Amino acid sequence: MTFSDLVYAGLGVGALAAAVLPRVVFSRPFSMPMVFLAAGVAVQLLPLPVPVIDPLGDRPWVEHVTEVCVIVSLMGAGLAINRPPGPRSWAGPWRLLGITMPLTVVVTAVLAWALLDWPPAVALLLGAVLAPTDPVLAAEVRVGEPTDAEEDEDEVRLTLTSEAGLNDGLAFPFVLAAVALAAAAGTGWSAEWIGGWVATDALGRVAIGVAAGMAVGRLLGWMFFRARTSALRLSEHMEGFVALGATFLSYGVTELLHGYGFLAVFVAACTLRAAERSHGYHKVLHEFTEQIERLLTALLLFVLGGYVAGGGLAALTWEAAAVAVLLVVAVRPLTGRLALIGSAAGPRERLVVAVFGLRGIGSLYYLAYALGLDDFGGLGRELWAAVAFTVLLSVVVHGVTATPVISRLDRMRGRTGPLDQPP
């Protein structure tokens, strides 16, 4: 038996498990991500020649695989949302993006600086990396497949999904601020970088991302649904892999224009959905992206489990673990509640939205990306241990609680139908 044979067998088992597990764990207090994390830990502990991914030595690989997983999940999230974006219809997400996200960055950075005695740039990086929430890791708290009716979406699922879709891109300015601060610290703490950061990273690249996403979404919407040539009206052919073309096109074009590709992918998906909101082709595109997303997520969580079992948390201190625990159980819930004061959602819905800010693949991507630009004082292993532990904690805590909490909330609303069906 060669190692490659073992890999092929493992990939086959993993792919089948990714198809079966969502139905097995449905309505149970654990999730598919928890299973793959546990599997990664278990396999690493077996007496087998299983390599451990080193996120520092294998940084480019980690960055690009997590990057693909994030953009595919963003396309799927944007295609799934039924309710059109608007100042009032998306009031919850706007509040979380404008209040909760920056407060999370600041509070987490202060905790890292105070408890870990890390330099300000490293503390800010940790806060920025852990700020975005994940649209993938708990199916119970995200919207389902596309439907014809906007009212199919409850406020909790809409808010958490749209928040995650947008903050995966809006974390970039904070990450780049940490990179700029690290560079400034090495040249004598100059503040000259702030003006350029505001104009370019905080405003310019966001604007490019939104504009490019809307342009690509409208172009694809015309092509898919209204082009005069039948060969271009891809909605008539119902081919799901076209979703990957839309994903990579919107991402690649925006990055070439020096905008935020993550933001563009989600905006393009929402714009494409608006082109013909009730068309069944959206369901085909969404189902394809969801399948790819599930496979990539399973692979990455399996690898993360192996990394944890192989000594990835050796650099974790109790102070870093305390920051992670405080983020999950206090910082996110409190800043989320603060942002949602006076919102249209009911008190129970506001509480659930505030608590279920999952951390996941986006955090892994941002850390790998940032460490490719600066070594942050040689604290890469400590950062990886802190981020990996936070993701692990979030997957377990939110994975255990999501099903009973959301099920109870649905029962209290008297919800029936699609939300009560397995994925």
Short mmCIF file of C-alpha atoms in Angstrom, two decimals:
data_model
loop_
_atom_site.label_atom_id
_atom_site.label_comp_id
_atom_site.label_asym_id
_atom_site.label_seq_id
_atom_site.Cartn_x
_atom_site.Cartn_y
_atom_site.Cartn_z
CA MET A 1 0.00 0.00 0.00
CA THR A 2 1.41 3.39 -1.00
CA PHE A 3 0.61 6.74 0.58
CA SER A 4 -1.17 7.85 -2.60
CA ASP A 5 -3.51 4.86 -2.33
CA LEU A 6 -4.35 5.93 1.21
CA VAL A 7 -5.03 9.48 0.00
CA TYR A 8 -7.39 8.28 -2.75
CA ALA A 9 -9.29 6.09 -0.31
CA GLY A 10 -9.51 8.93 2.18
CA LEU A 11 -10.77 11.37 -0.45
CA GLY A 12 -13.44 8.88 -1.50
CA VAL A 13 -14.62 8.38 2.06
CA GLY A 14 -14.57 12.13 2.66
CA ALA A 15 -16.61 12.93 -0.44
CA LEU A 16 -19.24 10.32 0.44
CA ALA A 17 -19.33 11.54 4.02
CA ALA A 18 -19.84 15.13 2.84
CA ALA A 19 -22.94 13.92 0.97
CA VAL A 20 -24.33 11.74 3.76
CA LEU A 21 -23.51 13.65 6.94
CA PRO A 22 -25.83 16.66 6.48
CA ARG A 23 -28.78 14.28 6.51
CA VAL A 24 -27.41 12.19 9.37
CA VAL A 25 -26.77 15.16 11.67
CA PHE A 26 -29.95 17.02 10.74
CA SER A 27 -31.97 17.87 13.88
CA ARG A 28 -29.12 16.64 16.10
CA PRO A 29 -26.99 18.82 18.38
CA PHE A 30 -23.84 18.53 16.30
CA SER A 31 -22.83 19.55 12.81
CA MET A 32 -20.97 18.25 9.77
CA PRO A 33 -17.98 20.55 10.47
CA MET A 34 -17.66 19.02 13.94
CA VAL A 35 -17.53 15.54 12.44
CA PHE A 36 -14.78 16.42 9.96
CA LEU A 37 -12.78 18.21 12.63
CA ALA A 38 -13.02 15.13 14.85
CA ALA A 39 -12.11 12.89 11.91
CA GLY A 40 -9.00 14.95 11.23
CA VAL A 41 -7.97 14.63 14.86
CA ALA A 42 -8.65 10.88 14.91
CA VAL A 43 -6.76 10.11 11.71
CA GLN A 44 -3.76 12.14 12.85
CA LEU A 45 -3.60 10.09 16.05
CA LEU A 46 -3.59 6.77 14.16
CA PRO A 47 -0.25 5.02 13.51
CA LEU A 48 -0.34 6.04 9.83
CA PRO A 49 2.09 8.14 7.76
CA VAL A 50 -0.26 11.13 7.66
CA PRO A 51 1.54 14.45 7.10
CA VAL A 52 0.63 17.53 9.10
CA ILE A 53 0.06 20.77 7.23
CA ASP A 54 2.36 23.52 8.45
CA PRO A 55 0.45 26.79 7.85
CA LEU A 56 3.73 28.73 7.89
CA GLY A 57 5.76 26.45 5.66
CA ASP A 58 2.77 25.65 3.45
CA ARG A 59 1.37 29.19 3.62
CA PRO A 60 0.70 29.68 -0.16
CA TRP A 61 -1.22 26.40 -0.30
CA VAL A 62 -3.28 27.31 2.76
CA GLU A 63 -3.97 30.81 1.46
CA HIS A 64 -5.21 29.75 -1.97
CA VAL A 65 -7.33 26.77 -0.89
CA THR A 66 -9.07 28.81 1.82
CA GLU A 67 -9.45 31.65 -0.70
CA VAL A 68 -11.30 29.39 -3.16
CA CYS A 69 -13.50 28.01 -0.39
CA VAL A 70 -14.49 31.49 0.75
CA ILE A 71 -15.35 32.85 -2.70
CA VAL A 72 -17.41 29.77 -3.59
CA SER A 73 -19.33 30.08 -0.32
CA LEU A 74 -19.92 33.79 -0.97
CA MET A 75 -21.42 33.06 -4.37
CA GLY A 76 -23.70 30.42 -2.86
CA ALA A 77 -24.80 32.75 -0.06
CA GLY A 78 -25.61 35.60 -2.44
CA LEU A 79 -27.61 33.37 -4.77
CA ALA A 80 -29.62 31.91 -1.88
CA ILE A 81 -30.89 35.16 -0.37
CA ASN A 82 -34.45 35.90 -1.48
CA ARG A 83 -34.93 39.33 0.06
CA PRO A 84 -33.54 42.18 -2.10
CA PRO A 85 -30.93 44.38 -0.38
CA GLY A 86 -32.18 47.72 0.90
CA PRO A 87 -31.71 50.20 3.75
CA ARG A 88 -34.72 48.82 5.63
CA SER A 89 -34.97 45.25 4.35
CA TRP A 90 -31.35 44.59 5.38
CA ALA A 91 -31.32 46.82 8.45
CA GLY A 92 -29.94 44.06 10.67
CA PRO A 93 -26.88 43.28 8.51
CA TRP A 94 -26.06 46.99 8.09
CA ARG A 95 -26.11 47.45 11.86
CA LEU A 96 -23.82 44.47 12.41
CA LEU A 97 -21.41 45.63 9.72
CA GLY A 98 -21.31 49.22 10.89
CA ILE A 99 -21.22 48.64 14.65
CA THR A 100 -20.48 45.04 15.61
CA MET A 101 -17.64 44.38 13.17
CA PRO A 102 -15.42 47.41 13.98
CA LEU A 103 -16.13 47.04 17.69
CA THR A 104 -15.13 43.37 17.49
CA VAL A 105 -11.84 44.32 15.83
CA VAL A 106 -11.06 46.97 18.44
CA VAL A 107 -12.10 45.00 21.53
CA THR A 108 -10.33 41.82 20.41
CA ALA A 109 -7.18 43.80 19.60
CA VAL A 110 -7.26 45.47 23.03
CA LEU A 111 -7.69 42.09 24.72
CA ALA A 112 -4.74 40.65 22.77
CA TRP A 113 -2.60 43.66 23.59
CA ALA A 114 -3.53 43.62 27.29
CA LEU A 115 -3.50 39.87 27.97
CA LEU A 116 -0.79 38.71 25.56
CA ASP A 117 1.42 41.81 25.59
CA TRP A 118 1.61 41.59 21.80
CA PRO A 119 2.74 44.60 19.75
CA PRO A 120 -0.17 46.77 18.58
CA ALA A 121 0.15 45.61 14.94
CA VAL A 122 -0.04 41.93 15.93
CA ALA A 123 -2.96 42.57 18.29
CA LEU A 124 -4.79 44.49 15.55
CA LEU A 125 -4.14 41.66 13.10
CA LEU A 126 -5.72 39.14 15.48
CA GLY A 127 -8.76 41.37 15.88
CA ALA A 128 -9.07 41.86 12.12
CA VAL A 129 -8.60 38.18 11.29
CA LEU A 130 -11.24 37.08 13.80
CA ALA A 131 -13.77 39.78 12.88
CA PRO A 132 -15.47 38.18 9.83
CA THR A 133 -18.17 35.60 10.42
CA ASP A 134 -18.64 32.47 8.35
CA PRO A 135 -21.57 31.72 6.01
CA VAL A 136 -20.77 27.98 5.87
CA LEU A 137 -20.17 26.26 9.16
CA ALA A 138 -23.71 26.01 10.59
CA ALA A 139 -26.41 25.28 8.02
CA GLU A 140 -29.13 25.88 10.61
CA VAL A 141 -28.35 29.62 10.85
CA ARG A 142 -28.09 30.47 7.17
CA VAL A 143 -30.75 30.84 4.51
CA GLY A 144 -31.78 27.78 2.53
CA GLU A 145 -32.06 27.35 -1.20
CA PRO A 146 -33.51 30.08 -3.46
CA THR A 147 -37.31 30.27 -3.56
CA ASP A 148 -39.90 32.53 -5.16
CA ALA A 149 -41.03 34.17 -1.94
CA GLU A 150 -39.12 36.77 0.06
CA GLU A 151 -41.09 35.88 3.17
CA ASP A 152 -39.52 32.40 3.23
CA GLU A 153 -36.57 33.97 5.05
CA ASP A 154 -36.75 34.75 8.73
CA GLU A 155 -34.82 37.66 10.18
CA VAL A 156 -32.19 35.51 11.92
CA ARG A 157 -31.09 33.53 8.88
CA LEU A 158 -31.21 36.54 6.56
CA THR A 159 -29.18 38.71 8.92
CA LEU A 160 -26.50 36.13 9.67
CA THR A 161 -26.10 35.08 6.04
CA SER A 162 -25.94 38.57 4.56
CA GLU A 163 -23.66 39.77 7.37
CA ALA A 164 -21.23 36.92 6.67
CA GLY A 165 -21.44 37.53 2.93
CA LEU A 166 -20.37 41.14 3.31
CA ASN A 167 -17.98 41.08 6.25
CA ASP A 168 -15.77 38.47 4.59
CA GLY A 169 -14.81 41.26 2.21
CA LEU A 170 -14.99 44.19 4.60
CA ALA A 171 -12.38 42.65 6.91
CA PHE A 172 -9.69 43.46 4.34
CA PRO A 173 -9.22 47.13 5.35
CA PHE A 174 -8.59 46.11 8.97
CA VAL A 175 -6.11 43.41 7.94
CA LEU A 176 -4.27 45.85 5.70
CA ALA A 177 -4.25 48.40 8.54
CA ALA A 178 -2.42 45.86 10.67
CA VAL A 179 0.10 45.27 7.87
CA ALA A 180 0.63 49.03 7.47
CA LEU A 181 0.99 49.47 11.22
CA ALA A 182 3.59 46.70 11.36
CA ALA A 183 5.56 48.38 8.58
CA ALA A 184 5.28 51.76 10.30
CA ALA A 185 6.47 50.28 13.60
CA GLY A 186 9.60 49.08 11.85
CA THR A 187 10.40 52.58 10.57
CA GLY A 188 9.81 54.59 13.70
CA TRP A 189 6.02 54.68 14.26
CA SER A 190 5.17 57.10 11.50
CA ALA A 191 1.46 57.90 11.14
CA GLU A 192 1.79 58.93 7.50
CA TRP A 193 0.24 55.65 6.35
CA ILE A 194 -3.19 56.48 7.79
CA GLY A 195 -4.27 58.90 5.05
CA GLY A 196 -3.34 56.51 2.25
CA TRP A 197 -4.99 53.62 4.07
CA VAL A 198 -8.28 55.51 4.45
CA ALA A 199 -8.34 56.70 0.83
CA THR A 200 -7.22 53.47 -0.79
CA ASP A 201 -7.87 50.48 1.46
CA ALA A 202 -10.87 51.66 3.47
CA LEU A 203 -12.73 53.52 0.71
CA GLY A 204 -11.29 53.07 -2.78
CA ARG A 205 -10.96 49.30 -2.86
CA VAL A 206 -14.38 48.84 -1.26
CA ALA A 207 -15.94 51.05 -3.93
CA ILE A 208 -14.17 49.11 -6.69
CA GLY A 209 -15.37 45.82 -5.21
CA VAL A 210 -19.00 46.94 -5.08
CA ALA A 211 -18.93 48.51 -8.56
CA ALA A 212 -17.16 45.58 -10.19
CA GLY A 213 -19.49 43.08 -8.51
CA MET A 214 -22.57 44.96 -9.71
CA ALA A 215 -21.18 45.29 -13.24
CA VAL A 216 -20.30 41.60 -13.53
CA GLY A 217 -23.62 40.58 -11.98
CA ARG A 218 -25.62 42.70 -14.40
CA LEU A 219 -23.63 41.48 -17.38
CA LEU A 220 -24.13 37.85 -16.39
CA GLY A 221 -27.79 38.48 -15.60
CA TRP A 222 -28.34 39.86 -19.11
CA MET A 223 -26.37 36.98 -20.62
CA PHE A 224 -28.08 34.21 -18.64
CA PHE A 225 -31.67 35.43 -18.99
CA ARG A 226 -32.08 38.01 -21.76
CA ALA A 227 -29.41 37.50 -24.43
CA ARG A 228 -30.87 37.23 -27.93
CA THR A 229 -28.62 34.30 -28.84
CA SER A 230 -29.87 31.05 -27.37
CA ALA A 231 -26.33 29.76 -26.78
CA LEU A 232 -25.69 32.69 -24.41
CA ARG A 233 -28.95 32.31 -22.48
CA LEU A 234 -27.44 29.75 -20.14
CA SER A 235 -30.54 29.67 -17.96
CA GLU A 236 -32.17 27.58 -20.70
CA HIS A 237 -29.48 24.91 -20.41
CA MET A 238 -29.52 24.58 -16.60
CA GLU A 239 -25.80 23.86 -16.20
CA GLY A 240 -24.69 24.37 -12.62
CA PHE A 241 -20.94 24.63 -13.17
CA VAL A 242 -21.55 28.09 -14.68
CA ALA A 243 -21.64 29.28 -11.05
CA LEU A 244 -17.89 28.71 -10.86
CA GLY A 245 -17.43 30.85 -13.95
CA ALA A 246 -19.41 33.66 -12.35
CA THR A 247 -17.45 33.28 -9.12
CA PHE A 248 -13.99 33.33 -10.64
CA LEU A 249 -14.84 36.04 -13.18
CA SER A 250 -16.15 38.50 -10.60
CA TYR A 251 -13.28 37.73 -8.24
CA GLY A 252 -10.52 37.84 -10.84
CA VAL A 253 -11.69 41.02 -12.58
CA THR A 254 -12.03 42.85 -9.28
CA GLU A 255 -8.61 41.78 -8.06
CA LEU A 256 -7.08 42.93 -11.35
CA LEU A 257 -8.68 46.32 -10.69
CA HIS A 258 -7.20 46.29 -7.16
CA GLY A 259 -10.59 46.02 -5.49
CA TYR A 260 -11.79 43.57 -2.87
CA GLY A 261 -12.72 40.38 -4.71
CA PHE A 262 -14.58 38.82 -1.78
CA LEU A 263 -16.94 41.77 -1.68
CA ALA A 264 -17.38 41.68 -5.46
CA VAL A 265 -18.34 37.99 -5.52
CA PHE A 266 -21.14 38.45 -3.00
CA VAL A 267 -22.39 41.63 -4.70
CA ALA A 268 -22.27 39.90 -8.10
CA ALA A 269 -24.28 36.97 -6.73
CA CYS A 270 -26.95 39.28 -5.27
CA THR A 271 -27.07 41.29 -8.51
CA LEU A 272 -27.34 38.14 -10.62
CA ARG A 273 -30.16 36.91 -8.40
CA ALA A 274 -32.00 40.22 -8.89
CA ALA A 275 -31.81 39.89 -12.68
CA GLU A 276 -34.61 37.28 -12.67
CA ARG A 277 -35.38 36.62 -9.04
CA SER A 278 -37.95 33.85 -9.43
CA HIS A 279 -36.16 31.82 -12.14
CA GLY A 280 -35.38 28.20 -11.28
CA TYR A 281 -31.85 28.51 -12.66
CA HIS A 282 -30.77 30.18 -9.42
CA LYS A 283 -31.54 26.97 -7.59
CA VAL A 284 -29.35 25.00 -10.03
CA LEU A 285 -26.46 27.43 -9.59
CA HIS A 286 -26.86 27.45 -5.81
CA GLU A 287 -26.96 23.66 -5.55
CA PHE A 288 -23.72 23.36 -7.52
CA THR A 289 -21.88 25.94 -5.43
CA GLU A 290 -23.17 24.34 -2.24
CA GLN A 291 -21.76 20.96 -3.28
CA ILE A 292 -18.33 22.41 -4.09
CA GLU A 293 -18.40 24.46 -0.90
CA ARG A 294 -19.25 21.40 1.17
CA LEU A 295 -16.35 19.40 -0.28
CA LEU A 296 -13.82 22.19 0.25
CA THR A 297 -15.07 22.89 3.77
CA ALA A 298 -14.85 19.21 4.67
CA LEU A 299 -11.27 19.04 3.37
CA LEU A 300 -10.15 22.15 5.21
CA LEU A 301 -11.75 21.17 8.50
CA PHE A 302 -10.24 17.71 8.25
CA VAL A 303 -6.82 19.29 7.70
CA LEU A 304 -7.44 21.70 10.59
CA GLY A 305 -8.27 18.76 12.86
CA GLY A 306 -5.02 17.07 11.83
CA TYR A 307 -3.11 20.28 12.47
CA VAL A 308 -4.58 20.57 15.96
CA ALA A 309 -3.85 16.92 16.79
CA GLY A 310 -0.35 17.17 15.32
CA GLY A 311 0.75 19.88 17.74
CA GLY A 312 -0.69 22.99 16.13
CA LEU A 313 -1.85 24.29 19.50
CA ALA A 314 1.54 23.85 21.15
CA ALA A 315 2.11 27.59 20.90
CA LEU A 316 -1.28 28.39 22.47
CA THR A 317 -1.05 30.13 25.83
CA TRP A 318 -3.83 30.41 28.34
CA GLU A 319 -3.99 34.14 27.62
CA ALA A 320 -4.60 33.51 23.89
CA ALA A 321 -7.21 30.88 24.79
CA ALA A 322 -8.88 33.43 27.06
CA VAL A 323 -9.06 35.94 24.20
CA ALA A 324 -10.75 33.29 22.03
CA VAL A 325 -13.25 32.36 24.73
CA LEU A 326 -14.06 35.99 25.45
CA LEU A 327 -14.60 36.68 21.74
CA VAL A 328 -17.06 33.80 21.34
CA VAL A 329 -19.00 34.11 24.60
CA ALA A 330 -18.81 37.83 25.35
CA VAL A 331 -17.42 40.18 22.70
CA ARG A 332 -19.58 39.05 19.79
CA PRO A 333 -22.81 38.61 21.82
CA LEU A 334 -22.45 42.00 23.52
CA THR A 335 -21.46 43.98 20.43
CA GLY A 336 -24.19 42.21 18.47
CA ARG A 337 -26.83 43.09 21.04
CA LEU A 338 -25.60 46.67 21.07
CA ALA A 339 -25.90 46.96 17.29
CA LEU A 340 -29.42 45.52 17.22
CA ILE A 341 -30.95 47.75 19.89
CA GLY A 342 -34.20 49.11 18.47
CA SER A 343 -34.14 46.87 15.38
CA ALA A 344 -37.31 45.36 13.93
CA ALA A 345 -36.38 41.84 15.03
CA GLY A 346 -37.89 40.45 18.21
CA PRO A 347 -35.82 40.18 21.41
CA ARG A 348 -35.20 36.44 21.01
CA GLU A 349 -34.15 36.89 17.39
CA ARG A 350 -31.79 39.71 18.34
CA LEU A 351 -30.21 37.47 20.97
CA VAL A 352 -29.71 34.57 18.53
CA VAL A 353 -28.21 36.85 15.88
CA ALA A 354 -25.84 38.36 18.41
CA VAL A 355 -24.64 34.99 19.70
CA PHE A 356 -24.21 33.08 16.43
CA GLY A 357 -21.29 34.95 14.89
CA LEU A 358 -19.35 31.89 13.76
CA ARG A 359 -15.64 32.08 13.04
CA GLY A 360 -14.36 29.85 10.25
CA ILE A 361 -12.55 29.56 6.94
CA GLY A 362 -12.34 33.30 6.33
CA SER A 363 -10.20 33.75 9.45
CA LEU A 364 -7.77 31.07 8.22
CA TYR A 365 -7.51 32.81 4.85
CA TYR A 366 -6.89 36.26 6.27
CA LEU A 367 -4.12 35.06 8.56
CA ALA A 368 -2.36 33.20 5.76
CA TYR A 369 -2.71 36.26 3.52
CA ALA A 370 -1.37 38.69 6.12
CA LEU A 371 1.62 36.53 7.01
CA GLY A 372 2.55 36.55 3.34
CA LEU A 373 2.96 40.33 3.56
CA ASP A 374 4.75 40.62 6.92
CA ASP A 375 6.11 38.21 9.53
CA PHE A 376 4.60 40.26 12.39
CA GLY A 377 7.56 39.97 14.68
CA GLY A 378 7.96 36.23 14.22
CA LEU A 379 4.69 35.54 16.05
CA GLY A 380 3.22 33.49 13.22
CA ARG A 381 2.91 30.24 15.17
CA GLU A 382 1.31 32.00 18.12
CA LEU A 383 -1.17 33.68 15.78
CA TRP A 384 -2.00 30.40 14.06
CA ALA A 385 -2.54 28.67 17.41
CA ALA A 386 -4.85 31.45 18.61
CA VAL A 387 -6.89 31.54 15.38
CA ALA A 388 -7.10 27.74 15.04
CA PHE A 389 -8.31 27.46 18.65
CA THR A 390 -10.93 30.18 18.07
CA VAL A 391 -12.28 28.43 14.97
CA LEU A 392 -12.26 25.09 16.80
CA LEU A 393 -14.11 26.62 19.75
CA SER A 394 -16.67 28.31 17.51
CA VAL A 395 -17.32 25.17 15.48
CA VAL A 396 -17.94 23.14 18.64
CA VAL A 397 -19.92 25.69 20.66
CA HIS A 398 -22.08 26.91 17.79
CA GLY A 399 -22.34 23.45 16.23
CA VAL A 400 -23.75 21.98 19.45
CA THR A 401 -26.16 24.83 20.15
CA ALA A 402 -27.36 25.82 16.66
CA THR A 403 -29.86 23.01 16.08
CA PRO A 404 -31.74 23.16 19.41
CA VAL A 405 -31.73 26.97 19.51
CA ILE A 406 -32.92 27.49 15.94
CA SER A 407 -35.44 24.64 16.19
CA ARG A 408 -36.94 26.20 19.30
CA LEU A 409 -37.03 29.61 17.65
CA ASP A 410 -38.77 28.15 14.58
CA ARG A 411 -41.34 26.40 16.76
CA MET A 412 -42.06 29.62 18.62
CA ARG A 413 -42.65 31.37 15.30
CA GLY A 414 -44.82 28.48 14.13
CA ARG A 415 -42.55 28.00 11.11
CA THR A 416 -43.15 25.03 8.83
CA GLY A 417 -42.04 23.97 5.35
CA PRO A 418 -38.61 24.37 3.79
CA LEU A 419 -36.85 25.36 6.99
CA ASP A 420 -37.87 22.07 8.57
CA GLN A 421 -36.41 19.93 5.78
CA PRO A 422 -32.89 18.44 5.75
CA PRO A 423 -30.38 20.16 3.43
#
